[in-house]
PDB file of C-alpha atoms in Angstrom:
ATOM      1  CA  MET A 964      13.866  29.864 -18.977  1.00 37.00           C
ATOM      2  CA  LEU A 965      12.678  27.448 -16.308  1.00 41.00           C
ATOM      3  CA  GLU A 966      10.505  28.981 -13.613  1.00 41.00           C
ATOM      4  CA  THR A 967       9.503  27.489 -10.278  1.00 42.00           C
ATOM      5  CA  THR A 968       7.324  28.907  -7.548  1.00 39.00           C
ATOM      6  CA  ARG A 969       8.289  29.204  -3.883  1.00 42.00           C
ATOM      7  CA  ARG A 970       5.057  27.369  -3.090  1.00 43.00           C
ATOM      8  CA  SER A 971       6.090  24.088  -4.679  1.00 47.00           C
ATOM      9  CA  MET A 972       9.655  24.565  -5.900  1.00 50.00           C
ATOM     10  CA  SER A 973       9.142  21.434  -7.950  1.00 53.00           C
ATOM     11  CA  VAL A 974       8.958  21.416 -11.717  1.00 53.00           C
ATOM     12  CA  HIS A 975       8.074  18.261 -13.576  1.00 52.00           C
ATOM     13  CA  ALA A 976       8.541  17.688 -17.262  1.00 49.00           C
ATOM     14  CA  ALA A 977       9.198  14.583 -19.302  1.00 57.00           C
ATOM     15  CA  ALA A 978      12.931  14.679 -18.604  1.00 79.00           C
ATOM     16  CA  LEU A 979      13.219  17.102 -15.693  1.00 87.00           C
ATOM     17  CA  SER A 980      12.406  17.182 -11.997  1.00 86.00           C
ATOM     18  CA  ILE A 981      13.669  19.929  -9.685  1.00 92.00           C
ATOM     19  CA  HIS A 982      13.050  19.950  -5.930  1.00 94.00           C
ATOM     20  CA  ASP A 983      13.867  22.434  -3.181  1.00 96.00           C
ATOM     21  CA  LEU A 984      15.170  20.087  -0.464  1.00 96.00           C
ATOM     22  CA  ASP A 985      15.377  22.786   2.211  1.00 96.00           C
ATOM     23  CA  GLN A 986      11.738  23.704   1.694  1.00 96.00           C
ATOM     24  CA  ALA A 987      10.626  20.050   1.589  1.00 96.00           C
ATOM     25  CA  SER A 988      12.621  19.360   4.756  1.00 96.00           C
ATOM     26  CA  ALA A 989      11.000  22.267   6.606  1.00 96.00           C
ATOM     27  CA  ARG A 990       7.535  21.049   5.542  1.00 95.00           C
ATOM     28  CA  LEU A 991       8.286  17.550   6.855  1.00 95.00           C
ATOM     29  CA  ARG A 992       9.427  18.883  10.236  1.00 93.00           C
ATOM     30  CA  ALA A 993       6.177  20.863  10.511  1.00 94.00           C
ATOM     31  CA  GLN A 994       4.006  17.779   9.932  1.00 92.00           C
ATOM     32  CA  THR A 995       2.282  15.769  12.653  1.00 91.00           C
ATOM     33  CA  PRO A 996       4.207  12.489  12.073  1.00 90.00           C
ATOM     34  CA  TRP A 997       7.543  14.201  12.747  1.00 89.00           C
ATOM     35  CA  GLN A 998       6.181  16.110  15.736  1.00 88.00           C
ATOM     36  CA  ARG A 999       4.537  13.035  17.287  1.00 92.00           C
ATOM     37  CA  HIS A1000       6.759  10.155  16.210  1.00 91.00           C
ATOM     38  CA  GLY A1001      10.053  11.799  15.325  1.00 93.00           C
ATOM     39  CA  GLN A1002      10.078  10.903  11.662  1.00 94.00           C
ATOM     40  CA  SER A1003       8.422  11.936   8.440  1.00 95.00           C
ATOM     41  CA  ALA A1004       9.179  11.259   4.781  1.00 95.00           C
ATOM     42  CA  VAL A1005       8.097  12.282   1.317  1.00 96.00           C
ATOM     43  CA  THR A1006       8.759  10.552  -1.995  1.00 96.00           C
ATOM     44  CA  LEU A1007      10.175  13.213  -4.294  1.00 96.00           C
ATOM     45  CA  ILE A1008      10.663  11.043  -7.369  1.00 94.00           C
ATOM     46  CA  LYS A1009       8.810   7.829  -8.170  1.00 94.00           C
ATOM     47  CA  GLU A1010       9.712   6.033 -11.374  1.00 92.00           C
ATOM     48  CA  PRO A1011       9.557   2.310 -12.207  1.00 92.00           C
ATOM     49  CA  ASP A1012      13.303   1.875 -11.589  1.00 93.00           C
ATOM     50  CA  LEU A1013      14.060   4.795  -9.251  1.00 94.00           C
ATOM     51  CA  ARG A1014      12.777   6.346  -6.021  1.00 95.00           C
ATOM     52  CA  VAL A1015      14.127   9.386  -4.205  1.00 97.00           C
ATOM     53  CA  VAL A1016      12.828   9.879  -0.672  1.00 97.00           C
ATOM     54  CA  LEU A1017      13.523  12.733   1.726  1.00 98.00           C
ATOM     55  CA  LEU A1018      13.456  11.563   5.346  1.00 97.00           C
ATOM     56  CA  GLU A1019      13.443  13.700   8.491  1.00 97.00           C
ATOM     57  CA  LEU A1020      14.473  12.041  11.760  1.00 97.00           C
ATOM     58  CA  ARG A1021      14.336  13.694  15.168  1.00 96.00           C
ATOM     59  CA  ALA A1022      17.186  12.925  17.587  1.00 97.00           C
ATOM     60  CA  GLY A1023      16.520   9.488  19.083  1.00 96.00           C
ATOM     61  CA  ALA A1024      14.262   8.300  16.245  1.00 96.00           C
ATOM     62  CA  ARG A1025      15.056   4.974  14.616  1.00 95.00           C
ATOM     63  CA  VAL A1026      14.195   3.308  11.329  1.00 93.00           C
ATOM     64  CA  VAL A1027      14.038  -0.393  12.234  1.00 93.00           C
ATOM     65  CA  GLU A1028      16.054  -3.012  10.388  1.00 91.00           C
ATOM     66  CA  HIS A1029      14.807  -3.671   6.876  1.00 90.00           C
ATOM     67  CA  HIS A1030      16.042  -4.367   3.357  1.00 92.00           C
ATOM     68  CA  THR A1031      14.898  -3.728  -0.190  1.00 90.00           C
ATOM     69  CA  ALA A1032      15.311  -5.361  -3.584  1.00 92.00           C
ATOM     70  CA  ALA A1033      16.850  -2.098  -4.812  1.00 95.00           C
ATOM     71  CA  ARG A1034      20.343  -0.732  -4.506  1.00 96.00           C
ATOM     72  CA  VAL A1035      20.233   2.127  -2.005  1.00 96.00           C
ATOM     73  CA  THR A1036      22.194   5.295  -1.372  1.00 97.00           C
ATOM     74  CA  ILE A1037      21.795   7.117   1.912  1.00 97.00           C
ATOM     75  CA  HIS A1038      23.025  10.711   1.789  1.00 98.00           C
ATOM     76  CA  LEU A1039      23.031  12.509   5.116  1.00 98.00           C
ATOM     77  CA  LEU A1040      22.249  16.152   4.402  1.00 98.00           C
ATOM     78  CA  ARG A1041      22.016  17.392   8.002  1.00 98.00           C
ATOM     79  CA  GLY A1042      22.682  15.994  11.472  1.00 98.00           C
ATOM     80  CA  ARG A1043      24.307  12.774  12.699  1.00 98.00           C
ATOM     81  CA  VAL A1044      23.050   9.194  12.450  1.00 98.00           C
ATOM     82  CA  ARG A1045      24.298   5.705  13.206  1.00 98.00           C
ATOM     83  CA  MET A1046      23.672   3.073  10.604  1.00 97.00           C
ATOM     84  CA  HIS A1047      23.915  -0.631  11.414  1.00 96.00           C
ATOM     85  CA  VAL A1048      24.803  -2.995   8.587  1.00 96.00           C
ATOM     86  CA  GLY A1049      25.446  -6.550   9.727  1.00 91.00           C
ATOM     87  CA  ASP A1050      27.861  -6.351  12.652  1.00 93.00           C
ATOM     88  CA  ARG A1051      29.130  -2.909  11.612  1.00 96.00           C
ATOM     89  CA  THR A1052      28.074   0.410  13.112  1.00 96.00           C
ATOM     90  CA  LEU A1053      28.645   3.342  10.791  1.00 96.00           C
ATOM     91  CA  PRO A1054      28.522   6.796  12.402  1.00 98.00           C
ATOM     92  CA  LEU A1055      27.579   9.241   9.646  1.00 97.00           C
ATOM     93  CA  VAL A1056      27.758  13.032   9.600  1.00 98.00           C
ATOM     94  CA  ALA A1057      26.281  15.574   7.205  1.00 98.00           C
ATOM     95  CA  GLY A1058      27.803  15.306   3.757  1.00 98.00           C
ATOM     96  CA  GLN A1059      28.490  11.564   3.864  1.00 98.00           C
ATOM     97  CA  LEU A1060      26.989   9.088   1.417  1.00 98.00           C
ATOM     98  CA  VAL A1061      26.618   5.319   1.835  1.00 97.00           C
ATOM     99  CA  MET A1062      25.713   2.822  -0.888  1.00 97.00           C
ATOM    100  CA  LEU A1063      24.176  -0.570  -0.120  1.00 96.00           C
ATOM    101  CA  ALA A1064      23.697  -3.439  -2.528  1.00 95.00           C
ATOM    102  CA  ALA A1065      20.214  -4.875  -2.923  1.00 93.00           C
ATOM    103  CA  ASP A1066      18.874  -7.044  -0.086  1.00 94.00           C
ATOM    104  CA  VAL A1067      21.353  -5.771   2.530  1.00 96.00           C
ATOM    105  CA  ALA A1068      19.647  -5.486   5.929  1.00 96.00           C
ATOM    106  CA  HIS A1069      20.258  -2.193   7.732  1.00 96.00           C
ATOM    107  CA  ASP A1070      18.794   0.204  10.265  1.00 96.00           C
ATOM    108  CA  VAL A1071      19.327   3.884  10.993  1.00 97.00           C
ATOM    109  CA  GLY A1072      19.158   5.773  14.281  1.00 97.00           C
ATOM    110  CA  ALA A1073      19.394   9.562  14.592  1.00 98.00           C
ATOM    111  CA  ASP A1074      21.856  10.999  17.115  1.00 98.00           C
ATOM    112  CA  ASP A1075      20.762  14.551  16.198  1.00 97.00           C
ATOM    113  CA  ASP A1076      17.815  15.930  14.250  1.00 97.00           C
ATOM    114  CA  SER A1077      18.745  14.725  10.777  1.00 98.00           C
ATOM    115  CA  THR A1078      17.776  15.019   7.130  1.00 98.00           C
ATOM    116  CA  VAL A1079      18.447  12.011   4.901  1.00 98.00           C
ATOM    117  CA  LEU A1080      18.096  11.726   1.135  1.00 98.00           C
ATOM    118  CA  VAL A1081      17.486   8.100   0.170  1.00 97.00           C
ATOM    119  CA  THR A1082      17.782   6.918  -3.427  1.00 97.00           C
ATOM    120  CA  LEU A1083      16.598   3.451  -4.459  1.00 97.00           C
ATOM    121  CA  ALA A1084      17.534   2.067  -7.871  1.00 96.00           C
ATOM    122  CA  TRP A1085      16.269  -1.233  -9.233  1.00 93.00           C
ATOM    123  CA  SER A1086      18.149  -3.135 -11.895  1.00 85.00           C
ATOM    124  CA  PRO A1087      16.116  -4.392 -14.864  1.00 75.00           C
ATOM    125  CA  ALA A1088      16.701  -7.979 -13.677  1.00 69.00           C
ATOM    126  CA  ALA A1089      15.465  -7.231 -10.151  1.00 63.00           C
ATOM    127  CA  ARG A1090      12.406  -5.439 -11.512  1.00 60.00           C
ATOM    128  CA  ALA A1091      11.593  -8.333 -13.843  1.00 64.00           C
ATOM    129  CA  GLY A1092      12.171 -10.998 -11.176  1.00 61.00           C
ATOM    130  CA  ALA A1093      10.785  -9.584  -7.958  1.00 53.00           C
ATOM    131  CA  GLY A1094       9.170  -6.380  -9.120  1.00 47.00           C
ATOM    132  CA  ALA A1095      10.019  -2.940  -7.768  1.00 44.00           C
ATOM    133  CA  THR A1096       7.955  -3.377  -4.639  1.00 47.00           C
ATOM    134  CA  GLY A1097      10.464  -2.857  -1.841  1.00 48.00           C
ATOM    135  CA  ALA A1098      10.662   0.866  -1.287  1.00 47.00           C
ATOM    136  CA  GLY A1099      12.249   0.814   2.166  1.00 49.00           C
ATOM    137  CA  SER A1100      15.755   1.960   2.877  1.00 49.00           C
TER     138      SER A1100
END
């Protein structure tokens, strides 16, 4: 039987990683960066070809335009955000998931306090060519 503690709620083994997103989200909102600047993030999973990042945004906070060499999914767990991709504005609500191809410029602004789960996945070709250095989303 797999056991986790309430303290960490994260179990790591060779082929297994379990995270309590509610607990991680609450910790992020209690941290100074979120309280002062309206955003805070933690990398939950960091592998050569995969990153999973939990991001907390306070209403009004904005992640400026950027892109990454990875394919990206943005899963809004809580709140409302507006995502800008090219000339499109995508209003997102909790439960929605967006996928972006590699090197697609985008930004995100929070309309409400929001929790975002960002997954970055590098293809073997992208990792070999450019390296898995772009971790933004």
